[in-house]
Coordinates of C-alpha atoms in Angstrom, one line a residue:
X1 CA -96.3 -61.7 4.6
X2 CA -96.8 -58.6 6.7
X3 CA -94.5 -59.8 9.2
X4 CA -91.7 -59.8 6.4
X5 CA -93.2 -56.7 5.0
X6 CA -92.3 -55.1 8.8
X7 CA -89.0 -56.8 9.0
X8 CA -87.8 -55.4 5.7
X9 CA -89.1 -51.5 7.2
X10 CA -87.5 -52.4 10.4
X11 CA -84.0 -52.7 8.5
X12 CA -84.7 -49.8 6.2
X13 CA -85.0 -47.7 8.8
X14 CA -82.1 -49.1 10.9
X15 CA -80.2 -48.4 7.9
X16 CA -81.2 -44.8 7.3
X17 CA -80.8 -44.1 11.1
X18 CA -76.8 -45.1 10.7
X19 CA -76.2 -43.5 7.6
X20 CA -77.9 -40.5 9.1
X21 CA -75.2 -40.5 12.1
X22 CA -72.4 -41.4 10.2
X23 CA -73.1 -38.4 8.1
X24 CA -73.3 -36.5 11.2
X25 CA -70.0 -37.7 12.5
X26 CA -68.3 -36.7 9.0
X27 CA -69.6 -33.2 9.4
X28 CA -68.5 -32.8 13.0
X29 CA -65.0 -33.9 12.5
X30 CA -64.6 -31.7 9.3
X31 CA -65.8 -28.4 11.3
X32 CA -63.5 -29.8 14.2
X33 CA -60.3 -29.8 11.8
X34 CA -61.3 -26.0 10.4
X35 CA -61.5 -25.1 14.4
X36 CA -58.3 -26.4 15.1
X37 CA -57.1 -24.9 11.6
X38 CA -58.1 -21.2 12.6
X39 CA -57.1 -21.6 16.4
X40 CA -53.3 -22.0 14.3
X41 CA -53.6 -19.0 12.3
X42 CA -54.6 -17.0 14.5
X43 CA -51.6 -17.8 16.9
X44 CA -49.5 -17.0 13.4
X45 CA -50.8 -14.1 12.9
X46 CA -50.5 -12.7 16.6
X47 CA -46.9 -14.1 16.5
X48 CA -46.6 -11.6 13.2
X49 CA -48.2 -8.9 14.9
X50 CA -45.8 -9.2 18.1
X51 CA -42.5 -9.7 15.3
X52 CA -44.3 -6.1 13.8
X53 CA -44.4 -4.4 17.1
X54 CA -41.1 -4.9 18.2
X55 CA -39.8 -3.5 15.1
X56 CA -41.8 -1.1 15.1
X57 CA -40.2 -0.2 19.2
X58 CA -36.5 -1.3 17.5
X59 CA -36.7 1.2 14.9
X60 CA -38.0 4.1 16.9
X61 CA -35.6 3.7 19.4
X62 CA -33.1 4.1 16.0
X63 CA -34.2 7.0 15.1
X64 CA -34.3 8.4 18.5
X65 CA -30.7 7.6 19.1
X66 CA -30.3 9.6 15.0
X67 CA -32.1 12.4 16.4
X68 CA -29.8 12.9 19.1
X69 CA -26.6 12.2 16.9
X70 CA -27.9 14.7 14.7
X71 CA -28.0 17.8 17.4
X72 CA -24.4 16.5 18.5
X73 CA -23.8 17.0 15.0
X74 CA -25.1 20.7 14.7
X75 CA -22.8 21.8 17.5
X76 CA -19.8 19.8 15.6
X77 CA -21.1 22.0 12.2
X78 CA -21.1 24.9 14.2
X79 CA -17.6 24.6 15.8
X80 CA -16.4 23.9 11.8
X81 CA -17.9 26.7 10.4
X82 CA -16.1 28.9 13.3
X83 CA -12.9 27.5 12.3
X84 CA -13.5 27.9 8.4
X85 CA -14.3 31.7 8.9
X86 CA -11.4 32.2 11.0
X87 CA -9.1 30.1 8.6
X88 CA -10.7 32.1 5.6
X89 CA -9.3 35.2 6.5
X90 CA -6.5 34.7 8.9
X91 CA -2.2 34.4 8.1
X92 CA -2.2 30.4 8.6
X93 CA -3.3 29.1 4.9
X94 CA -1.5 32.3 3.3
X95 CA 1.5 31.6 5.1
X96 CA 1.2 27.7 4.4
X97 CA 0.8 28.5 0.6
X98 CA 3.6 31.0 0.4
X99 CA 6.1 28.4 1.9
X100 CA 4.3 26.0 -0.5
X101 CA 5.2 28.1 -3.6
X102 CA 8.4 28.9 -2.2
X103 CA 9.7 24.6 -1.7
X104 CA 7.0 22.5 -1.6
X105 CA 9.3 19.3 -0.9
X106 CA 11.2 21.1 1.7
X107 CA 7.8 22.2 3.5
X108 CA 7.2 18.7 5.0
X109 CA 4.7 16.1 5.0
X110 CA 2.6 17.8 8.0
X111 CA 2.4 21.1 6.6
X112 CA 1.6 19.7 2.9
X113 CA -1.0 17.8 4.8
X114 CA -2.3 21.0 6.8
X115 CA -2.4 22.9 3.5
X116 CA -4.4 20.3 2.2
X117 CA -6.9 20.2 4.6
X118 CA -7.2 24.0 5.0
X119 CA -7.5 24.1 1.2
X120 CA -10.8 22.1 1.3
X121 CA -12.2 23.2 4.5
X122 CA -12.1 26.6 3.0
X123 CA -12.0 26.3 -0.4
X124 CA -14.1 22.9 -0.4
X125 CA -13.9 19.4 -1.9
X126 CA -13.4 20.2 -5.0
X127 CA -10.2 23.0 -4.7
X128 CA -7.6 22.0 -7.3
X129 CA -4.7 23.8 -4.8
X130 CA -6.0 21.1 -1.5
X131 CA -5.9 18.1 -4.6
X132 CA -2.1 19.3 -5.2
X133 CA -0.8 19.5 -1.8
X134 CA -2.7 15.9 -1.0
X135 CA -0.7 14.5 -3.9
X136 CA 2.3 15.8 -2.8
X137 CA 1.8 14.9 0.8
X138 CA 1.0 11.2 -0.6
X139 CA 4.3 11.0 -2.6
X140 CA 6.4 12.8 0.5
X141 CA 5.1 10.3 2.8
X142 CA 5.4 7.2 0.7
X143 CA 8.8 8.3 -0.1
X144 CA 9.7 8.5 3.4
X145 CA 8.2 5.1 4.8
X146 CA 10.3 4.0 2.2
X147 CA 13.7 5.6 3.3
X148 CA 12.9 6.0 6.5
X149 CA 11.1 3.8 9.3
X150 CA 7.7 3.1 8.0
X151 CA 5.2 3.5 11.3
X152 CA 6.2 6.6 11.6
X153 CA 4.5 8.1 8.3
X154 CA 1.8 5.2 7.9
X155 CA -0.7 7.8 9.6
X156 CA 0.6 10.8 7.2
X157 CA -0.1 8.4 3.9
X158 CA -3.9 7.3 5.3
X159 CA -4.3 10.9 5.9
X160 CA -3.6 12.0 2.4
X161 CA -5.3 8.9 0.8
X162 CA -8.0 9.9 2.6
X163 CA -7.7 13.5 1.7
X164 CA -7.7 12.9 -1.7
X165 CA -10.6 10.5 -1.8
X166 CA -12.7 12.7 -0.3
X167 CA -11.5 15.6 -3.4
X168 CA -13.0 12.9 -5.3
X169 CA -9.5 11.8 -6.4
X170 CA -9.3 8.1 -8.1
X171 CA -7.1 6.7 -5.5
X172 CA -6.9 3.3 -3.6
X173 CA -7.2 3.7 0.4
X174 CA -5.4 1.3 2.1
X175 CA -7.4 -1.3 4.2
X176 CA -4.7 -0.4 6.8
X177 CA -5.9 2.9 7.5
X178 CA -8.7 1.3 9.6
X179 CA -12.8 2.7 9.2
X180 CA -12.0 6.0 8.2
X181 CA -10.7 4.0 4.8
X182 CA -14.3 2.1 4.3
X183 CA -15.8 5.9 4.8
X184 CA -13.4 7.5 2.3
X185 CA -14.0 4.6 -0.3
X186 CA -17.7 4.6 0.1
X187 CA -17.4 8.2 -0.7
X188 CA -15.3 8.1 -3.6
X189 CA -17.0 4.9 -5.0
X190 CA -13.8 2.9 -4.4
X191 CA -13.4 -0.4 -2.6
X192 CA -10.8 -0.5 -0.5
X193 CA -7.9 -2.6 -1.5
X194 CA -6.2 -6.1 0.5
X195 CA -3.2 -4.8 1.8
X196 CA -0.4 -5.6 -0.8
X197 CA 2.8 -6.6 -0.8
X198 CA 5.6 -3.7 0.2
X199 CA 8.2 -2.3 -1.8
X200 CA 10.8 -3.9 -3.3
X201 CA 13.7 -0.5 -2.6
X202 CA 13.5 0.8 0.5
X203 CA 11.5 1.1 3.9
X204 CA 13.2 0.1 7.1
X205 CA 10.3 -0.9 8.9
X206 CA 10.1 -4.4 10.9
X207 CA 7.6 -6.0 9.2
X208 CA 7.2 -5.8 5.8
X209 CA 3.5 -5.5 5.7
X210 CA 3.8 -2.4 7.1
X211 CA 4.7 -1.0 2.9
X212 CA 1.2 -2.0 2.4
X213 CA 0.0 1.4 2.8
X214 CA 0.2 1.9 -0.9
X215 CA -1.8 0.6 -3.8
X216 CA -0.5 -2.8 -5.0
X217 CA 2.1 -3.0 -7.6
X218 CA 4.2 -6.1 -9.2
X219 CA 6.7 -7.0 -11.9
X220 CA 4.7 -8.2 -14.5
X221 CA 0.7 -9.1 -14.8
X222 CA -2.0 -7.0 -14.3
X223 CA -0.1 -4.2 -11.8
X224 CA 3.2 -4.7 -14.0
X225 CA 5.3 -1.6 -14.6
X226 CA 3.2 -0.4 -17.7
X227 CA 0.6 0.6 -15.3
X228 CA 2.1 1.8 -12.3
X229 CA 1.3 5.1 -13.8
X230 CA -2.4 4.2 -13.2
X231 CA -2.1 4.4 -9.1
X232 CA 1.3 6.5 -9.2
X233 CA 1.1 9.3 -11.5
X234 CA 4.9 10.0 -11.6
X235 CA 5.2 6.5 -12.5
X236 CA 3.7 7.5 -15.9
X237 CA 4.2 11.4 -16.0
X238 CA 7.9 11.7 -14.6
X239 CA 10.3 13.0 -16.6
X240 CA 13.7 12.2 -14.8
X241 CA 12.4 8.5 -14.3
X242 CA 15.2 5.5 -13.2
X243 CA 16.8 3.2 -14.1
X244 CA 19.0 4.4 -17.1
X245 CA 20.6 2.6 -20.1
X246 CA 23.9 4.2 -19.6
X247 CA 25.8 4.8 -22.6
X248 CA 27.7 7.9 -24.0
X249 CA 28.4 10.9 -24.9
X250 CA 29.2 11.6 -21.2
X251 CA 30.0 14.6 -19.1
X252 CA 33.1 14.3 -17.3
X253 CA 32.7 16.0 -13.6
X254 CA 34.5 16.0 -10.7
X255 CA 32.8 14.6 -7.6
X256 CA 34.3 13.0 -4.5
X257 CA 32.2 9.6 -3.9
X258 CA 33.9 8.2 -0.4
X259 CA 31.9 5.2 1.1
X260 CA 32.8 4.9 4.8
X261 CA 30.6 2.0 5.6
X262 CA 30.7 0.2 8.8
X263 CA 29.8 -3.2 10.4
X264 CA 27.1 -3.7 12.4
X265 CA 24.1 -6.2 13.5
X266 CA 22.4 -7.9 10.8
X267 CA 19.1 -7.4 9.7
X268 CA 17.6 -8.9 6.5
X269 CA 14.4 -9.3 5.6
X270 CA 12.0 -10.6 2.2
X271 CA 9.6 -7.5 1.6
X272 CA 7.6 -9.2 -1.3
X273 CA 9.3 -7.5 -3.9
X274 CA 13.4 -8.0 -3.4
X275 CA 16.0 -8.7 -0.4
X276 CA 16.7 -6.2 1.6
X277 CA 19.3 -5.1 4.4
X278 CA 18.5 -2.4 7.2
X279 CA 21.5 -1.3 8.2
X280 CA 22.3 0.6 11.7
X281 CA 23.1 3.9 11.9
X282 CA 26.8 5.3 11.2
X283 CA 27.4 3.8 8.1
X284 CA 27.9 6.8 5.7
X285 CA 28.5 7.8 1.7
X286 CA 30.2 11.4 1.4
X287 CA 29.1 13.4 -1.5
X288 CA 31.7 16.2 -1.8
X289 CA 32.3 15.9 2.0
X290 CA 28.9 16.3 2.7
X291 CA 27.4 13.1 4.8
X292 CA 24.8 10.8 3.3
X293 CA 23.2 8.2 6.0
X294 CA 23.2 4.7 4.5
X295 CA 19.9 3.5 5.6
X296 CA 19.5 0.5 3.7
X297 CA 20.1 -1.5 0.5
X298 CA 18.6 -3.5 -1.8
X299 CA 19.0 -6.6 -4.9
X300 CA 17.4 -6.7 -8.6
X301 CA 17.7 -9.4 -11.0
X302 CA 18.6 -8.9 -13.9
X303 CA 20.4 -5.6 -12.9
X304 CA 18.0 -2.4 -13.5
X305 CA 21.0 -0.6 -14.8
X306 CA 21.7 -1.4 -18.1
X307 CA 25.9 -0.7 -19.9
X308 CA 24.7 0.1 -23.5
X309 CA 21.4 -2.0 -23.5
X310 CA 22.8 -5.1 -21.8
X311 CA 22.1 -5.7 -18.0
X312 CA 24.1 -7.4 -15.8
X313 CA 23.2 -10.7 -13.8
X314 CA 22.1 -8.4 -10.6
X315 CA 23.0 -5.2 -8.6
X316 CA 23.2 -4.1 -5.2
X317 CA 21.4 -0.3 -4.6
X318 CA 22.7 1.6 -1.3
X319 CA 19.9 4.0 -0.3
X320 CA 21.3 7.1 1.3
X321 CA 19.4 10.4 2.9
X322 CA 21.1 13.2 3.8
X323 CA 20.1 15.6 6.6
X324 CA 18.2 17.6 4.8
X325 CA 16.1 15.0 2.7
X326 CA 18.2 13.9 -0.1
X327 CA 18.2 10.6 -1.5
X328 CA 20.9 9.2 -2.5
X329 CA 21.3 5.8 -4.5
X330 CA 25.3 4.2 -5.1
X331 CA 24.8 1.0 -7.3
X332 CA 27.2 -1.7 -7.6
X333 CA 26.5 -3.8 -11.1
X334 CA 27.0 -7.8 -10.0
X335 CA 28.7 -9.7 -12.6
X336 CA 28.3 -13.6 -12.9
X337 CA 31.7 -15.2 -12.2
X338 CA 33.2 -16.7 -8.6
X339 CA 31.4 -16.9 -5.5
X340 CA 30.7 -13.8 -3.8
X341 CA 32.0 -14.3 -0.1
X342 CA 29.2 -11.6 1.4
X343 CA 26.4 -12.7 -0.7
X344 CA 26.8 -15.8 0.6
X345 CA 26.7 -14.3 3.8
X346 CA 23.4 -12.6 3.4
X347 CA 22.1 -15.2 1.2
X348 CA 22.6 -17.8 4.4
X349 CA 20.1 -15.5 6.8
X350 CA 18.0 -14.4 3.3
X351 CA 13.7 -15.5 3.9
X352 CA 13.2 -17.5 1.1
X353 CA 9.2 -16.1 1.2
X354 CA 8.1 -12.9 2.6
X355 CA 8.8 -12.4 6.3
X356 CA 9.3 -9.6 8.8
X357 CA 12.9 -8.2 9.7
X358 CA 14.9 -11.2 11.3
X359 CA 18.1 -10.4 13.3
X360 CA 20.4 -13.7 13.0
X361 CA 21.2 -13.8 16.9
X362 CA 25.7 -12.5 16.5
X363 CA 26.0 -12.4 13.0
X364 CA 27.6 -9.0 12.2
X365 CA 27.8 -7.6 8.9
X366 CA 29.7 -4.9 6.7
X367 CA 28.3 -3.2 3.8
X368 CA 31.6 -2.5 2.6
X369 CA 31.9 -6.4 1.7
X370 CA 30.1 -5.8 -1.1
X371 CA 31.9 -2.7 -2.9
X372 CA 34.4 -3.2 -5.5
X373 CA 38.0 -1.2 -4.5
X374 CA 37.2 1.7 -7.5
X375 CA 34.7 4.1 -7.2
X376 CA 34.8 5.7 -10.7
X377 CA 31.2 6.3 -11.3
X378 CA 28.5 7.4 -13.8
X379 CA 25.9 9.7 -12.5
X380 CA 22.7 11.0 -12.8
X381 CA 19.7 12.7 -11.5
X382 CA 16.9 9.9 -11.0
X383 CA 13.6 8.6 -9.1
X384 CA 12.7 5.7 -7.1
X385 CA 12.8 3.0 -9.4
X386 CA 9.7 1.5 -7.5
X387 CA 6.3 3.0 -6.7
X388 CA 5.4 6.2 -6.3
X389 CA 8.7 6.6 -8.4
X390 CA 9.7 9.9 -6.4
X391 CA 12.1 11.7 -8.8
X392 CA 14.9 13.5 -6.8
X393 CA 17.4 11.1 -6.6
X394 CA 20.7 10.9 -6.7
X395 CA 22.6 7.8 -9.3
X396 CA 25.9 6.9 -8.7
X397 CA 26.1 3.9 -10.9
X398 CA 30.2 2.4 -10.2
X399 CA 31.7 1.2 -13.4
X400 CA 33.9 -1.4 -11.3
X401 CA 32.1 -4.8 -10.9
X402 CA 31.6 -7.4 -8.2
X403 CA 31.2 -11.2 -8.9
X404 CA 28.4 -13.2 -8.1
X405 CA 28.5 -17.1 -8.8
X406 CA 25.4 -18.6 -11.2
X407 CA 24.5 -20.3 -8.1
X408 CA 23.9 -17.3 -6.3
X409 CA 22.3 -15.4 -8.8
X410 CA 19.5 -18.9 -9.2
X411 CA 19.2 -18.6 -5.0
X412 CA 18.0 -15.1 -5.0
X413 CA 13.8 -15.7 -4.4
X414 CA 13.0 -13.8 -7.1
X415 CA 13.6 -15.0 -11.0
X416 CA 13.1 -11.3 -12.0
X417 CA 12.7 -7.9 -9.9
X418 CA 13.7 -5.1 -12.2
X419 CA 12.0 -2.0 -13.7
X420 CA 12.6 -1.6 -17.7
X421 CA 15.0 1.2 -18.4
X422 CA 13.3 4.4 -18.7
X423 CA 13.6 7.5 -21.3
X424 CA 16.5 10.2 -20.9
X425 CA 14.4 12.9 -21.7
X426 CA 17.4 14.9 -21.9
X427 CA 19.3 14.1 -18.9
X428 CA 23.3 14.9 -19.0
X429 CA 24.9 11.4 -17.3
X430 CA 28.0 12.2 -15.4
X431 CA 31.0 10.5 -15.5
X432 CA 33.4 11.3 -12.5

């Protein structure tokens, strides 16, 4: 009996004794894991504090690199404030604005844009006289990259853009104009805008993306020719706007129209908005003797011209300049009948999408194909019938037709291309 009484304590306490070290165990591996846990966040939290640092390094070395832009920048406010005191009261903005007054078309793009700028460096931002000359510069400039070649006023156009953002003037920048248009938008609170497609009268330029230093327009939809007027104000505001219904009572006048029109390489190109011809230099329209340059010309469908409120299938503009500026615009109304022998010509070379100028390697062409053998004309004093709609022109709408088959009036690329007929406002039309 006591020998089973021992054996039964000898197990008891074998027992305890295991459950004693198995408890033990537990315990150790549980502090073990919340070692191994805090050896990890400490190697997180130094990581942290490294990360922390070398921002910390990164962004003094920032504002270092600020600090010394910011002294470059004194000297820079310094020189400016030289040149605004000198400006102030010296003969260079007086004589700018007197010539101003005195033609402000004739003065030039430059000098509209120096006035501008001299205007708001000493007048400030806000001058109303440095908002004007902006404006004008814009419309000069647009009006010139679209008669004349393109590159060579693309800077003038950023520059007044620019100009006019920084007046706080509601005006799209061109993403063409390069950082200085991000600066001017962020300042004005205006995103600048893809570059859109060019304009559908003139511009000579190779490509036609080049015409994309204006604010998008179109045909119809959203930028449709009821809100041109909302990026070019003489689009809405103009009161000598083209094209014209023409119908009576007329004013008979005598002009000489000669077209003296000569053949030469040819060079067609799809601009986005219409087919267009660049045409080398010789080819002239004379004006009462005096010597228009044909630069270019141009197809709508229907016809923008109406002949008492019906249009004809299309017509062909001729965009002239003479020496001193002038634009000049001879229209030739194409009526659907035979197949016209020169349009199919051109329509053989035409880009069916747009495209940059292509020059069909020997393949010579006269504008004179496409004029009828009268030049009786009506005629009045117009704009640009696309954006910015520069008023100024010279009409010389021919009353003779040309054919055109139906065929190649459904080949042209574009189903419709023509501004609606504006408002006479009291314009006399010529007939001569």
């Amino acid at each position: 009996m006591k020998r089973t009484l021992a054996e039964i304590v000898l197990v008891l306490a074998l027992a305890g004794a295991a459950a004693f070290g198995w408890l033990n165990m537990q315990s150790g591996k549980a502090a073990s894991g919340q070692l191994i846990e805090a050896q990890v966040d400490a190697e997180v939290a130094n990581e942290q504090l490294a990360a922390t640092e070398k921002e910390v390094v990164e962004a003094e070395d920032a504002l270092d690199a600020l600090r010394e832009e910011m002294e470059a920048l004194k000297g820079k406010a310094l020189e400016l404030d030289a040149v605004k005191a000198a400006l102030g009261n010296g003969p260079v903005l007086s004589d700018l604005e007197a010539a101003y007054k005195k033609d402000k078309v004739a003065l030039g793009v430059d000098r509209q844009l120096g006035l501008g700028a001299l205007r708001m460096l000493v007048k400030g931002s806000q001058d109303p006289a440095a908002v004007e000359a902006y404006t004008q510069a814009l419309e000069t400039a647009s009006k010139a990259m679209q008669a004349v070649n393109l590159d060579s006023h693309k800077k003038a156009v950023c520059a007044a853009q620019i100009g006019l953002a920084a007046a706080g003037q509601k005006v799209e920048i061109s993403a063409e104009c390069g950082g200085q248009a991000a600066v001017a938008q962020a300042a004005s609170g205006h995103a600048a805008p893809a570059a859109p497609a060019g304009h559908g009268a003139p511009a000579a330029g190779k490509a036609p993306a080049a015409a994309h230093a204006a604010p998008h327009w179109e045909y119809a939809g959203a930028m449709g020719p009821e809100r041109w007027g909302t990026q070019f104000p003489t689009c809405g505001k103009g009161k000598e706007q083209s094209p014209l219904n023409i119908k009576g009572p007329f004013v008979k006048q005598r002009v000489s129209l000669a077209p003296d029109y000569k053949p030469g390489q040819l060079k067609i190109l799809n601009n986005g908005h219409t087919i267009q011809v660049n045409v080398p230099s010789g080819s002239k329209l004379r004006l009462d003797g005096k010597p228009y340059e044909l630069l270019q010309f141009h197809f709508h469908r229907p016809s923008e011209e109406q002949m008492d409120g019906k249009p004809m299938a299309m017509v062909v503009h001729f965009v002239h300049k003479s020496a001193e500026g002038k634009l000049a615009v001879l229209g030739v109304l194409l009526k659907e009948g035979n197949e016209n022998p020169g349009i199919k010509a051109l329509w053989a070379h035409a880009p069916a999408v747009e495209t940059p100028e292509v020059e069909p390697v020997d393949v010579m062409f006269n504008p004179a194909n496409l004029l009828p053998r009268e030049y009786d004309f009506f005629g009045y004093e117009g704009s640009l019938t696309t954006p910015p709609c520069t008023e100024g022109v010279s009409f010389f709408i021919l009353k003779s037709t040309v054919n055109i088959s139906k065929e190649q009036v459904m080949s042209f690329p574009f189903k419709m291309n023509a501004r609606p007929v504006q408002p006479l406002n009291g314009r006399t039309i010529i007939t001569g």
